[in-house]
Amino acid sequence: MWEEFKAVLIDGKVQSAICNHCKNCLVGETTKGTSHLRRHLKSYPAKAGTSRVQKKQRISTLQPDSSVSKDLKYGQVNPLEEFMRAIVSKLCPFSAMYGASFAPFLAGRNPVLNMVPQATLEEKFLSIYEKEKQKLKEKIIATPGGVFLSLDSWYWDADVELYIICITVHFIDGDWKINRKTIRCSPKLVGSYMLGLLPRLKSNIVNVKMVLKEVVQDWGLQEKLLGVTLQPSEDSIKEASLHLEDDLTGRKYLVAKCKLLNIPCMVTALHELIEDSIMCDMTPAWSCYMTSSPERKQKYEQVLSQLHLDGASYGSKNWYSQFCLYEAALQFIKSFPLPEDRRHQTNPLRPSFDDLEAIESFCKIARPIYIAVKAISGPHNVMYNSYFHVIWRLVAVIRELPSMNNTERNFHVPVVQKEFDNNWRKWYLWLSIAVVLDPRYKLGFIELCFRQDFSHDAGMYISEVRAKLYELYIQYSYDNGQSNEILNNRNSDSGTQISAPLDNQIQNYTIAQAAVEEFKELHEYLGGGLCPQNDSFDILKWWRDNSSTYPTLAKMARDILAIPGCAVSAESAFDSCDQRVEVFKGKFRPETAEALVCAQSWIKSSGTTFYFRL
């Protein structure tokens, strides 16, 4: 403390202390201690933060990697860094830090915090974002397998035909970790005549082809891109993905050389399957019935709170709002059962038993669709093989539709079945290959499923899955340098030394032996035992641990398990629009809004930490 005070000595002993800042004289005897001197410095506003202790605290605040920062669990040394992380996680405006309600909170956390200008804060964030973006680019280029892109469109305003194109990259890295990261968000305006109404975005309006082409070139995906997951109804996006094939240069492919695998978004397809097939809406009648008295309304609210569903909101899909209300009605009826009398004279609001059967049939098909949408759009660590099981449950329900009571009041059954069959033909092959690469099921499980539910067509489905499996194995064997070279060498050595009949016999034998040797790895995997089925099983860990035993199949698994089943986020899976579009409507510059959305995706998907050294 004597760096801040001047000692007054009498007979060689300290008697008092004069403050170097205010010149006040305080008691300085050694028997009195120095606590009162510290309190004096803290209470002196003109020189706050000038003491040696406070200077040390301030230096620690500005250095997140200091020993003080490492010792604090909740980071109370650098509230600015915490604030910036919150900005990214919650997509808040940078101006929030300067609000009348938040500024005192920051001052309470750290009185000597240097409040930098908002523009400086935003520019610093963009600088850090570019560094993280470069790291992600290098990670994608270094990944051993291929990558996939998924395209989602967030409607800004349907009246002016403006929406945001969101592009996410999907891949499994060298550590066998799944990565799903948003890498581009670009406004797109269908009607160019509306550009004058949106001058702030005028220079950023682009078409889908341009966005995709820029992403592939900017992120160096020409040699990595394997496929694109698209919205089924967006023809312009489909054309844009086909346009990309001219720029592909990689040796990897799943369909054909320099051809992309186009997978329709399963979530969007399921929404359209049920949304476009609904024939009537009974929600008003059931809503009135369950809220016609205070007692009923209280019970209805209790049922809603007990349902394990994500509550429907104003922007929810129409079918999902109906499903939530019908599920509540089925539980509500247990407390207030419908009377046996079918007449409505006594209570016009009372639904009939036919109405009850109709909503039961509706929920029988809507429930597995809800489960499938939630699973496919859910956690980042769910692999493509898991989607087969939720879709397969739906297969059985679709086949039972004609036998359900009063189904025709909700759906046109032939239309639903035809639409689902069209989607199934697009999905089943790659879903089946992914299940074959799951060591808990393999090919035997797929054959069993098809024989049980596709009695006449089972052979066709199984043959197509087998043919594609062997075709992929041969292709990935070429990448390993293990192909038909053994066969070719043996054929060339044996053809000139023996007679023709004997030559044919030996040649056929050689081909058979070469085939056995070439497919040895695949046959050993398919013929091996199954892994136990439990919730703790990690399929990526299994392939990482067994990649040396099955090198070719491991390469196949790395690519196929990374196929994205949908293009929408979990937050917007049941909504008509994505809430993140509001970021572009705010006061952010377009490049800042895009950086915030992408950075939020990186943080949520892999726990990326942004260090803001201001």
Coordinates of C-alpha atoms in Angstrom, one line a residue:
M1 CA 0.0 0.0 0.0
W2 CA 3.0 2.3 0.5
E3 CA 3.1 2.9 -3.3
E4 CA -0.1 4.9 -2.8
F5 CA 0.8 6.7 0.5
K6 CA 3.7 8.7 1.9
A7 CA 4.9 7.6 5.3
V8 CA 5.4 10.2 8.1
L9 CA 8.1 9.1 10.5
I10 CA 8.7 10.2 14.1
D11 CA 11.7 8.9 15.9
G12 CA 12.2 6.4 13.0
K13 CA 8.7 5.0 13.4
V14 CA 5.7 5.3 11.1
Q15 CA 3.0 7.5 12.7
S16 CA 0.8 8.5 9.8
A17 CA 0.2 8.1 6.0
I18 CA -0.5 10.8 3.5
C19 CA -2.5 9.8 0.5
N20 CA -0.6 10.6 -2.7
H21 CA -3.9 11.5 -4.5
C22 CA -6.0 13.5 -2.1
K23 CA -3.2 14.5 0.4
N24 CA -5.3 13.4 3.4
C25 CA -3.5 12.2 6.5
L26 CA -4.5 8.8 7.8
V27 CA -3.2 6.7 10.7
G28 CA -0.2 4.8 9.6
E29 CA 1.1 3.0 12.7
T30 CA 2.1 -0.6 12.0
T31 CA -0.1 -1.8 14.9
K32 CA -3.2 -0.4 13.1
G33 CA -2.8 -2.5 9.9
T34 CA -3.5 -1.3 6.4
S35 CA -7.2 -2.3 5.9
H36 CA -8.3 1.3 6.4
L37 CA -5.8 2.5 3.8
R38 CA -7.3 0.0 1.2
R39 CA -10.8 1.2 2.0
H40 CA -9.8 4.8 1.5
L41 CA -8.5 4.0 -2.0
K42 CA -11.7 2.1 -3.0
S43 CA -13.9 5.0 -1.7
Y44 CA -12.0 7.6 -3.6
P45 CA -13.8 7.8 -7.0
A46 CA -11.4 10.1 -8.8
K47 CA -8.7 7.4 -8.7
A48 CA -10.7 4.2 -8.9
G49 CA -8.5 1.4 -10.2
T50 CA -5.2 3.1 -9.5
S51 CA -4.0 0.9 -6.7
R52 CA -1.6 -1.8 -7.3
V53 CA -4.2 -4.5 -6.4
Q54 CA -6.8 -3.0 -8.6
K55 CA -4.3 -2.6 -11.5
K56 CA -3.5 -6.3 -11.1
Q57 CA -7.2 -7.1 -11.2
R58 CA -7.7 -5.0 -14.3
I59 CA -4.8 -6.7 -16.1
S60 CA -6.3 -10.1 -15.3
T61 CA -9.6 -8.9 -16.7
L62 CA -8.1 -8.1 -20.1
Q63 CA -6.2 -11.4 -20.3
P64 CA -8.7 -14.4 -20.4
D65 CA -5.8 -16.9 -20.3
S66 CA -4.3 -15.5 -17.1
S67 CA -4.1 -17.7 -13.9
V68 CA -6.9 -15.7 -12.3
S69 CA -9.2 -16.5 -15.2
K70 CA -8.4 -20.2 -15.1
D71 CA -9.1 -20.3 -11.3
L72 CA -12.6 -18.8 -11.7
K73 CA -15.3 -21.3 -12.7
Y74 CA -17.8 -18.8 -13.9
G75 CA -15.5 -16.3 -15.6
Q76 CA -16.2 -13.2 -13.4
V77 CA -12.9 -11.7 -14.5
N78 CA -14.0 -10.9 -18.1
P79 CA -17.8 -10.0 -18.4
L80 CA -17.1 -8.6 -21.9
E81 CA -16.1 -12.1 -23.1
E82 CA -19.2 -13.6 -21.5
F83 CA -21.4 -10.9 -23.1
M84 CA -20.0 -11.6 -26.6
R85 CA -20.6 -15.3 -26.1
A86 CA -24.2 -14.6 -25.1
I87 CA -24.6 -12.3 -28.1
V88 CA -23.7 -15.2 -30.4
S89 CA -25.7 -17.9 -28.5
K90 CA -28.9 -15.8 -28.3
L91 CA -28.5 -13.7 -31.5
C92 CA -28.9 -10.5 -29.5
P93 CA -28.1 -7.0 -30.9
F94 CA -24.7 -5.6 -29.9
S95 CA -26.5 -2.5 -28.6
A96 CA -27.8 -4.5 -25.7
M97 CA -24.6 -3.9 -23.8
Y98 CA -25.2 -0.2 -23.8
G99 CA -28.8 -0.3 -22.7
A100 CA -29.9 1.4 -19.5
S101 CA -30.7 -1.9 -17.8
F102 CA -27.6 -3.9 -18.8
A103 CA -24.9 -1.3 -18.4
P104 CA -25.3 -1.1 -14.6
F105 CA -25.0 -4.9 -14.4
L106 CA -21.7 -4.8 -16.3
A107 CA -20.5 -2.0 -14.0
G108 CA -21.4 -4.1 -11.0
R109 CA -19.5 -7.1 -12.3
N110 CA -16.4 -5.1 -13.1
P111 CA -16.3 -1.3 -12.2
V112 CA -13.1 -0.8 -14.2
L113 CA -14.4 -2.4 -17.4
N114 CA -13.4 -0.6 -20.5
M115 CA -16.7 0.0 -22.4
V116 CA -15.6 -0.1 -26.0
P117 CA -17.7 1.5 -28.8
Q118 CA -20.4 -0.7 -30.3
A119 CA -18.9 -0.4 -33.8
T120 CA -15.5 -1.6 -32.4
L121 CA -17.2 -4.5 -30.7
E122 CA -19.0 -5.6 -33.9
E123 CA -15.8 -5.3 -36.0
K124 CA -13.9 -7.3 -33.5
F125 CA -16.5 -10.0 -33.6
L126 CA -16.4 -10.2 -37.4
S127 CA -12.6 -10.5 -37.2
I128 CA -12.8 -13.4 -34.8
Y129 CA -15.5 -15.0 -36.9
E130 CA -13.3 -14.9 -40.0
K131 CA -10.5 -16.6 -38.0
E132 CA -12.9 -19.4 -36.9
K133 CA -14.2 -19.7 -40.4
Q134 CA -10.7 -20.3 -41.7
K135 CA -10.1 -23.0 -39.0
L136 CA -13.3 -24.7 -40.1
K137 CA -12.2 -24.6 -43.8
E138 CA -8.9 -26.2 -42.9
K139 CA -10.8 -28.9 -40.9
I140 CA -13.1 -29.7 -43.8
I141 CA -10.3 -30.0 -46.3
A142 CA -8.3 -32.2 -43.9
T143 CA -11.3 -34.6 -43.2
P144 CA -10.7 -38.1 -44.7
G145 CA -14.2 -38.5 -46.1
G146 CA -16.6 -36.5 -48.2
V147 CA -19.1 -33.8 -47.2
F148 CA -22.7 -33.1 -47.8
L149 CA -24.7 -29.8 -48.1
S150 CA -28.2 -29.2 -47.0
L151 CA -30.3 -26.2 -48.1
D152 CA -33.1 -24.7 -46.1
S153 CA -35.2 -21.6 -47.0
W154 CA -36.5 -19.3 -44.3
Y155 CA -39.3 -17.1 -45.4
W156 CA -38.8 -13.5 -44.6
D157 CA -42.0 -12.2 -46.2
A158 CA -44.1 -14.4 -48.5
D159 CA -45.9 -11.3 -49.9
V160 CA -42.6 -9.9 -51.4
E161 CA -41.3 -13.4 -52.1
L162 CA -38.2 -12.8 -50.0
Y163 CA -36.5 -15.6 -48.1
I164 CA -33.1 -16.6 -46.6
I165 CA -31.1 -19.5 -48.1
C166 CA -29.4 -21.3 -45.3
I167 CA -26.6 -23.8 -46.2
T168 CA -25.2 -26.3 -43.7
V169 CA -22.2 -28.6 -44.2
H170 CA -22.3 -32.2 -42.9
F171 CA -19.3 -34.5 -42.5
I172 CA -17.5 -36.9 -40.1
D173 CA -14.0 -35.7 -39.3
G174 CA -10.8 -37.6 -38.7
D175 CA -11.7 -38.2 -35.0
W176 CA -14.9 -39.8 -36.1
K177 CA -17.1 -36.9 -34.8
I178 CA -20.1 -35.7 -36.7
N179 CA -20.0 -32.1 -37.8
R180 CA -23.1 -30.1 -38.8
K181 CA -22.3 -26.4 -39.2
T182 CA -24.1 -23.6 -41.0
I183 CA -21.7 -21.9 -43.4
R184 CA -23.9 -19.5 -45.4
C185 CA -27.1 -17.5 -45.0
S186 CA -28.0 -15.3 -48.0
P187 CA -31.2 -13.4 -48.7
K188 CA -32.9 -14.4 -52.0
L189 CA -35.6 -12.3 -53.7
V190 CA -37.8 -14.1 -56.3
G191 CA -39.4 -11.0 -57.6
S192 CA -36.7 -8.6 -58.7
Y193 CA -39.2 -5.8 -59.1
M194 CA -39.4 -5.6 -55.3
L195 CA -35.7 -4.7 -54.8
G196 CA -36.5 -1.0 -54.5
L197 CA -38.4 -1.7 -51.3
L198 CA -35.4 -3.3 -49.6
P199 CA -32.4 -1.0 -50.3
R200 CA -30.5 -2.3 -47.3
L201 CA -30.4 -5.8 -48.8
K202 CA -30.2 -4.8 -52.5
S203 CA -26.5 -5.5 -52.9
N204 CA -26.9 -8.9 -51.1
I205 CA -29.8 -10.4 -53.1
V206 CA -28.6 -13.4 -55.0
N207 CA -30.0 -16.5 -56.6
V208 CA -29.6 -20.1 -55.4
K209 CA -27.2 -21.1 -58.1
M210 CA -24.9 -18.3 -57.3
V211 CA -25.0 -19.0 -53.5
L212 CA -24.2 -22.7 -54.0
K213 CA -21.4 -22.1 -56.5
E214 CA -19.8 -19.5 -54.2
V215 CA -20.0 -21.8 -51.2
V216 CA -18.4 -24.7 -53.1
Q217 CA -15.6 -22.5 -54.4
D218 CA -15.1 -20.5 -51.2
W219 CA -14.9 -23.6 -49.0
G220 CA -13.0 -25.7 -51.4
L221 CA -15.6 -28.5 -51.7
Q222 CA -15.0 -29.4 -55.4
E223 CA -13.1 -32.6 -54.4
K224 CA -15.2 -33.3 -51.3
L225 CA -18.9 -32.8 -52.1
L226 CA -20.9 -36.0 -52.3
G227 CA -24.5 -34.9 -52.2
V228 CA -27.1 -32.2 -51.4
T229 CA -30.2 -32.5 -49.3
L230 CA -33.0 -30.4 -50.7
Q231 CA -36.5 -29.1 -50.0
P232 CA -38.8 -31.4 -52.1
S233 CA -40.9 -28.4 -53.4
E234 CA -38.1 -26.1 -54.4
D235 CA -37.4 -26.8 -58.1
S236 CA -35.0 -23.9 -58.4
I237 CA -32.8 -25.5 -55.6
K238 CA -32.8 -28.8 -57.4
E239 CA -31.6 -27.1 -60.6
A240 CA -28.9 -25.3 -58.7
S241 CA -27.6 -28.6 -57.2
L242 CA -27.4 -30.1 -60.7
H243 CA -25.6 -27.0 -61.9
L244 CA -22.8 -27.8 -59.3
E245 CA -21.9 -31.0 -61.0
D246 CA -19.9 -29.2 -63.7
D247 CA -17.5 -28.0 -61.0
L248 CA -16.8 -31.3 -59.3
T249 CA -13.3 -32.7 -59.6
G250 CA -13.2 -35.3 -56.8
R251 CA -12.8 -39.1 -57.2
K252 CA -15.4 -39.8 -54.6
Y253 CA -19.0 -40.4 -55.6
L254 CA -22.0 -42.3 -54.4
V255 CA -24.2 -42.3 -57.5
A256 CA -22.0 -41.9 -60.5
K257 CA -18.8 -40.1 -61.5
C258 CA -19.1 -36.4 -60.8
K259 CA -22.8 -36.8 -60.0
L260 CA -24.3 -35.6 -56.7
L261 CA -26.6 -37.7 -54.5
N262 CA -29.8 -35.7 -54.2
I263 CA -31.7 -36.6 -51.0
P264 CA -35.1 -34.9 -50.5
C265 CA -35.5 -33.4 -47.0
M266 CA -37.4 -36.1 -45.1
V267 CA -38.9 -33.6 -42.6
T268 CA -40.4 -31.4 -45.3
A269 CA -41.7 -34.4 -47.1
L270 CA -43.4 -35.7 -44.0
H271 CA -45.0 -32.3 -43.4
E272 CA -46.3 -32.2 -46.9
L273 CA -47.6 -35.8 -46.7
I274 CA -50.0 -35.0 -43.9
E275 CA -50.5 -31.3 -44.4
D276 CA -51.7 -31.6 -48.0
S277 CA -53.9 -34.6 -47.2
I278 CA -56.1 -33.2 -44.4
M279 CA -59.7 -33.0 -45.5
C280 CA -61.4 -31.4 -42.4
D281 CA -60.5 -29.6 -39.2
M282 CA -62.4 -30.5 -36.1
T283 CA -60.2 -28.5 -33.7
P284 CA -62.9 -25.7 -33.1
A285 CA -65.5 -28.2 -31.9
W286 CA -63.1 -30.1 -29.6
S287 CA -61.6 -26.8 -28.3
C288 CA -65.1 -25.5 -27.4
Y289 CA -66.0 -28.9 -25.8
M290 CA -62.9 -28.9 -23.6
T291 CA -63.2 -25.3 -22.4
S292 CA -67.0 -24.9 -22.1
S293 CA -66.9 -24.7 -18.3
P294 CA -64.3 -23.5 -15.7
E295 CA -63.9 -27.1 -14.5
R296 CA -63.3 -28.4 -18.0
K297 CA -60.9 -25.6 -18.9
Q298 CA -58.8 -26.3 -15.8
K299 CA -58.7 -30.0 -16.7
Y300 CA -57.8 -29.2 -20.3
E301 CA -54.9 -27.0 -19.1
Q302 CA -53.7 -29.8 -16.8
V303 CA -53.8 -32.3 -19.7
L304 CA -51.7 -29.9 -21.9
S305 CA -49.1 -29.6 -19.2
Q306 CA -48.8 -33.4 -18.9
L307 CA -48.4 -34.1 -22.6
H308 CA -44.9 -34.8 -23.6
L309 CA -45.1 -32.7 -26.7
D310 CA -43.5 -29.5 -27.8
G311 CA -46.4 -27.0 -27.5
A312 CA -48.0 -25.7 -30.7
S313 CA -47.6 -21.9 -31.2
Y314 CA -49.0 -19.3 -33.6
G315 CA -46.5 -20.2 -36.3
S316 CA -46.8 -24.0 -36.0
K317 CA -47.7 -26.2 -38.9
N318 CA -51.4 -26.6 -39.2
W319 CA -51.3 -30.4 -38.8
Y320 CA -49.2 -30.2 -35.8
S321 CA -51.6 -27.8 -34.1
Q322 CA -54.4 -30.2 -34.8
F323 CA -52.3 -33.2 -33.5
C324 CA -51.5 -31.4 -30.2
L325 CA -55.2 -30.6 -29.6
Y326 CA -56.4 -34.1 -30.6
E327 CA -53.9 -35.7 -28.3
A328 CA -55.1 -33.5 -25.5
A329 CA -58.7 -34.5 -26.4
L330 CA -58.0 -38.2 -26.1
Q331 CA -56.6 -37.7 -22.6
F332 CA -59.4 -35.3 -21.7
I333 CA -62.1 -37.9 -22.6
K334 CA -60.7 -40.2 -19.9
S335 CA -61.8 -37.6 -17.3
F336 CA -65.0 -36.4 -19.1
P337 CA -66.1 -39.4 -21.3
L338 CA -68.6 -38.8 -24.0
P339 CA -72.1 -40.1 -23.0
E340 CA -73.6 -43.0 -24.9
D341 CA -76.4 -40.8 -26.3
R342 CA -75.3 -39.7 -29.8
R343 CA -77.8 -36.8 -29.9
H344 CA -76.6 -33.2 -29.6
Q345 CA -79.8 -31.5 -28.4
T346 CA -78.7 -31.4 -24.8
N347 CA -75.2 -30.0 -25.5
P348 CA -74.6 -28.8 -29.1
L349 CA -70.8 -28.5 -28.3
R350 CA -70.5 -32.2 -27.6
P351 CA -68.6 -34.1 -30.3
S352 CA -70.0 -37.4 -31.5
F353 CA -68.5 -40.8 -31.2
D354 CA -67.7 -40.7 -34.9
D355 CA -65.7 -37.5 -34.2
L356 CA -63.9 -39.3 -31.4
E357 CA -63.0 -42.2 -33.8
A358 CA -61.9 -39.7 -36.4
I359 CA -59.4 -38.0 -34.1
E360 CA -58.1 -41.4 -32.9
S361 CA -57.4 -42.3 -36.5
F362 CA -55.8 -39.0 -37.1
C363 CA -53.5 -39.4 -34.1
K364 CA -52.5 -42.9 -35.2
I365 CA -50.8 -41.5 -38.3
A366 CA -49.8 -38.1 -36.9
R367 CA -48.1 -39.6 -33.9
P368 CA -45.4 -41.6 -35.8
I369 CA -44.9 -38.7 -38.1
Y370 CA -44.3 -36.4 -35.1
I371 CA -41.8 -39.0 -33.7
A372 CA -40.1 -39.2 -37.1
V373 CA -39.8 -35.5 -37.5
K374 CA -38.5 -35.0 -34.0
A375 CA -35.9 -37.8 -34.4
I376 CA -34.7 -36.7 -37.9
S377 CA -34.4 -33.0 -37.0
G378 CA -33.1 -33.7 -33.5
P379 CA -29.7 -33.9 -31.8
H380 CA -26.6 -33.3 -33.8
N381 CA -25.1 -36.7 -32.8
V382 CA -27.9 -38.7 -34.5
M383 CA -26.6 -40.7 -37.5
Y384 CA -28.4 -41.4 -40.8
N385 CA -28.8 -45.1 -39.8
S386 CA -31.2 -44.1 -37.0
Y387 CA -33.7 -42.6 -39.4
F388 CA -34.7 -46.0 -40.9
H389 CA -36.3 -47.2 -37.7
V390 CA -38.7 -44.2 -37.3
I391 CA -39.6 -44.3 -41.0
W392 CA -40.2 -48.1 -40.9
R393 CA -42.7 -47.6 -38.1
L394 CA -44.6 -45.2 -40.4
V395 CA -44.6 -47.8 -43.2
A396 CA -46.7 -50.1 -41.1
V397 CA -49.1 -47.3 -40.1
I398 CA -49.6 -46.2 -43.7
R399 CA -50.5 -49.8 -44.7
E400 CA -53.2 -49.9 -41.9
L401 CA -54.9 -46.7 -43.0
P402 CA -57.8 -48.4 -44.9
S403 CA -58.8 -50.5 -41.9
M404 CA -59.0 -47.5 -39.5
N405 CA -62.4 -46.2 -38.4
N406 CA -63.5 -42.9 -39.9
T407 CA -60.1 -42.3 -41.5
E408 CA -61.8 -40.9 -44.6
R409 CA -63.0 -37.9 -42.6
N410 CA -59.4 -36.8 -42.1
F411 CA -57.5 -38.1 -45.2
H412 CA -58.0 -39.2 -48.7
V413 CA -56.3 -42.6 -48.0
P414 CA -55.2 -43.5 -51.6
V415 CA -53.5 -40.1 -52.0
V416 CA -51.6 -40.5 -48.7
Q417 CA -50.5 -44.0 -49.6
K418 CA -49.3 -42.9 -53.1
E419 CA -47.4 -39.9 -51.8
F420 CA -45.7 -42.0 -49.1
D421 CA -44.7 -44.7 -51.6
N422 CA -43.1 -42.0 -53.8
N423 CA -41.1 -40.8 -50.9
W424 CA -40.2 -44.3 -49.7
R425 CA -38.7 -45.1 -53.1
K426 CA -36.4 -42.1 -52.8
W427 CA -35.3 -42.9 -49.2
Y428 CA -35.2 -46.7 -48.7
L429 CA -32.0 -47.5 -50.6
W430 CA -29.6 -45.2 -48.7
L431 CA -31.4 -45.7 -45.4
S432 CA -31.0 -49.5 -45.8
I433 CA -27.3 -49.2 -46.7
A434 CA -26.8 -47.1 -43.5
V435 CA -28.5 -49.8 -41.4
V436 CA -26.3 -52.5 -43.1
L437 CA -23.3 -50.5 -41.9
D438 CA -24.7 -50.6 -38.3
P439 CA -23.0 -53.6 -36.6
R440 CA -26.1 -54.1 -34.5
Y441 CA -28.3 -55.0 -37.5
K442 CA -26.4 -55.5 -40.8
L443 CA -28.0 -57.0 -43.9
G444 CA -30.0 -59.7 -42.2
F445 CA -32.2 -57.1 -40.4
I446 CA -33.1 -55.4 -43.7
E447 CA -33.9 -58.7 -45.4
L448 CA -36.2 -59.6 -42.4
C449 CA -38.0 -56.3 -42.5
F450 CA -38.6 -56.4 -46.3
R451 CA -39.9 -60.0 -46.2
Q452 CA -42.3 -59.3 -43.5
D453 CA -43.9 -56.2 -45.0
F454 CA -43.2 -56.4 -48.7
S455 CA -44.1 -60.0 -49.5
H456 CA -44.2 -59.6 -53.3
D457 CA -41.7 -56.8 -53.7
A458 CA -39.3 -58.0 -51.0
G459 CA -37.0 -59.7 -53.5
M460 CA -36.7 -56.6 -55.6
Y461 CA -35.8 -54.4 -52.6
I462 CA -33.3 -56.8 -51.2
S463 CA -31.6 -57.2 -54.6
E464 CA -31.3 -53.5 -55.0
V465 CA -29.8 -53.1 -51.6
R466 CA -27.3 -55.9 -52.1
A467 CA -26.3 -54.6 -55.6
K468 CA -25.7 -51.1 -54.3
L469 CA -23.7 -52.4 -51.3
Y470 CA -21.4 -54.4 -53.5
E471 CA -21.1 -51.5 -56.0
L472 CA -20.1 -49.1 -53.3
Y473 CA -17.6 -51.6 -51.8
I474 CA -15.9 -52.0 -55.2
Q475 CA -15.7 -48.2 -55.6
Y476 CA -14.2 -47.7 -52.2
S477 CA -11.8 -50.6 -52.8
Y478 CA -10.5 -48.7 -55.8
D479 CA -9.9 -45.7 -53.5
N480 CA -7.9 -48.1 -51.2
G481 CA -5.9 -49.4 -54.2
Q482 CA -7.5 -52.8 -53.9
S483 CA -9.4 -53.6 -57.0
N484 CA -9.5 -56.3 -59.7
E485 CA -5.8 -56.1 -60.2
I486 CA -5.3 -59.6 -58.9
L487 CA -7.9 -60.9 -61.3
N488 CA -6.4 -59.1 -64.3
N489 CA -2.9 -60.3 -63.4
R490 CA -4.0 -63.9 -63.1
N491 CA -5.9 -63.8 -66.4
S492 CA -3.0 -62.4 -68.3
D493 CA -0.6 -65.0 -66.9
S494 CA -2.7 -68.1 -67.7
G495 CA -4.1 -67.4 -71.1
T496 CA -1.2 -68.5 -73.4
Q497 CA 0.1 -71.7 -71.8
I498 CA -2.8 -74.2 -71.9
S499 CA -5.5 -75.4 -74.3
A500 CA -8.8 -73.5 -74.7
P501 CA -11.2 -75.9 -72.7
L502 CA -8.8 -76.2 -69.8
D503 CA -8.1 -72.5 -70.1
N504 CA -11.8 -71.7 -69.6
Q505 CA -12.1 -73.9 -66.6
I506 CA -9.0 -72.4 -64.9
Q507 CA -10.1 -68.9 -65.8
N508 CA -13.5 -69.4 -64.3
Y509 CA -11.9 -70.8 -61.2
T510 CA -9.5 -67.9 -61.0
I511 CA -12.3 -65.4 -61.3
A512 CA -14.2 -67.1 -58.5
Q513 CA -11.1 -67.2 -56.2
A514 CA -10.4 -63.5 -57.0
A515 CA -13.9 -62.5 -56.2
V516 CA -13.8 -64.3 -52.9
E517 CA -10.5 -62.6 -52.0
E518 CA -11.7 -59.2 -53.2
F519 CA -14.9 -59.3 -51.1
K520 CA -13.3 -61.0 -48.2
E521 CA -13.7 -57.9 -45.9
L522 CA -17.3 -57.4 -46.8
H523 CA -18.2 -61.0 -46.3
E524 CA -16.4 -61.2 -42.9
Y525 CA -18.3 -58.2 -41.7
L526 CA -21.7 -59.4 -42.8
G527 CA -21.1 -62.9 -41.5
G528 CA -19.7 -61.7 -38.1
G529 CA -21.7 -61.5 -34.9
L530 CA -24.0 -58.6 -34.1
C531 CA -23.2 -56.0 -31.4
P532 CA -25.6 -55.8 -28.5
Q533 CA -28.4 -53.2 -28.8
N534 CA -28.3 -50.7 -26.0
D535 CA -28.7 -46.9 -25.6
S536 CA -25.0 -46.4 -24.9
F537 CA -23.8 -47.9 -28.2
D538 CA -21.8 -45.3 -30.2
I539 CA -21.6 -46.3 -33.9
L540 CA -18.9 -43.8 -34.8
K541 CA -16.7 -45.1 -31.9
W542 CA -17.2 -48.6 -33.1
W543 CA -16.1 -47.8 -36.6
R544 CA -13.1 -45.8 -35.3
D545 CA -12.0 -48.8 -33.2
N546 CA -12.6 -51.3 -36.1
S547 CA -11.3 -49.2 -39.0
S548 CA -8.1 -51.2 -39.2
T549 CA -10.1 -54.5 -39.4
Y550 CA -12.5 -53.2 -42.0
P551 CA -10.7 -50.3 -43.8
T552 CA -12.9 -50.2 -46.9
L553 CA -16.2 -50.4 -45.0
A554 CA -15.0 -47.8 -42.6
K555 CA -14.5 -45.4 -45.4
M556 CA -18.0 -46.2 -46.7
A557 CA -19.5 -45.7 -43.2
R558 CA -17.8 -42.3 -42.7
D559 CA -19.5 -41.0 -45.8
I560 CA -22.9 -42.7 -45.7
L561 CA -23.6 -42.1 -42.0
A562 CA -23.0 -38.4 -42.5
I563 CA -25.8 -38.1 -45.1
P564 CA -28.2 -35.4 -43.7
G565 CA -31.8 -36.6 -43.5
C566 CA -33.3 -33.1 -43.4
A567 CA -32.4 -29.5 -44.1
V568 CA -34.4 -27.8 -41.3
S569 CA -33.2 -27.2 -37.8
A570 CA -34.7 -28.7 -34.6
E571 CA -35.9 -25.3 -33.5
S572 CA -38.0 -24.9 -36.7
A573 CA -39.0 -28.5 -37.3
F574 CA -42.7 -27.9 -36.6
D575 CA -42.9 -24.2 -37.5
S576 CA -43.8 -22.5 -40.7
C577 CA -40.7 -20.3 -40.5
D578 CA -37.4 -20.1 -38.8
Q579 CA -37.1 -17.6 -36.0
R580 CA -33.5 -16.8 -37.0
V581 CA -34.8 -14.8 -40.0
E582 CA -35.5 -12.1 -37.4
V583 CA -31.8 -11.4 -37.2
F584 CA -31.8 -10.2 -40.8
K585 CA -34.8 -7.9 -40.1
G586 CA -33.0 -6.2 -37.2
K587 CA -30.4 -3.5 -37.3
F588 CA -27.5 -5.8 -38.2
R589 CA -25.6 -5.4 -41.4
P590 CA -26.2 -8.5 -43.6
E591 CA -22.7 -9.8 -43.1
T592 CA -23.0 -9.4 -39.3
A593 CA -26.3 -11.2 -39.3
E594 CA -24.9 -14.1 -41.3
A595 CA -21.8 -14.3 -39.1
L596 CA -24.0 -14.4 -35.9
V597 CA -26.2 -17.2 -37.3
C598 CA -23.2 -19.3 -38.5
A599 CA -21.3 -18.8 -35.2
Q600 CA -24.3 -19.8 -33.2
S601 CA -24.5 -23.0 -35.2
W602 CA -20.8 -23.7 -34.6
I603 CA -21.1 -23.2 -30.8
K604 CA -24.2 -25.4 -30.5
S605 CA -23.0 -28.2 -32.7
S606 CA -19.5 -28.7 -31.2
G607 CA -19.0 -26.3 -28.3
T608 CA -16.8 -23.9 -30.1
T609 CA -15.4 -21.3 -27.8
F610 CA -14.9 -17.7 -29.0
Y611 CA -12.2 -15.7 -27.1
F612 CA -12.8 -12.0 -27.3
R613 CA -9.7 -10.1 -26.3
L614 CA -10.7 -6.5 -26.3

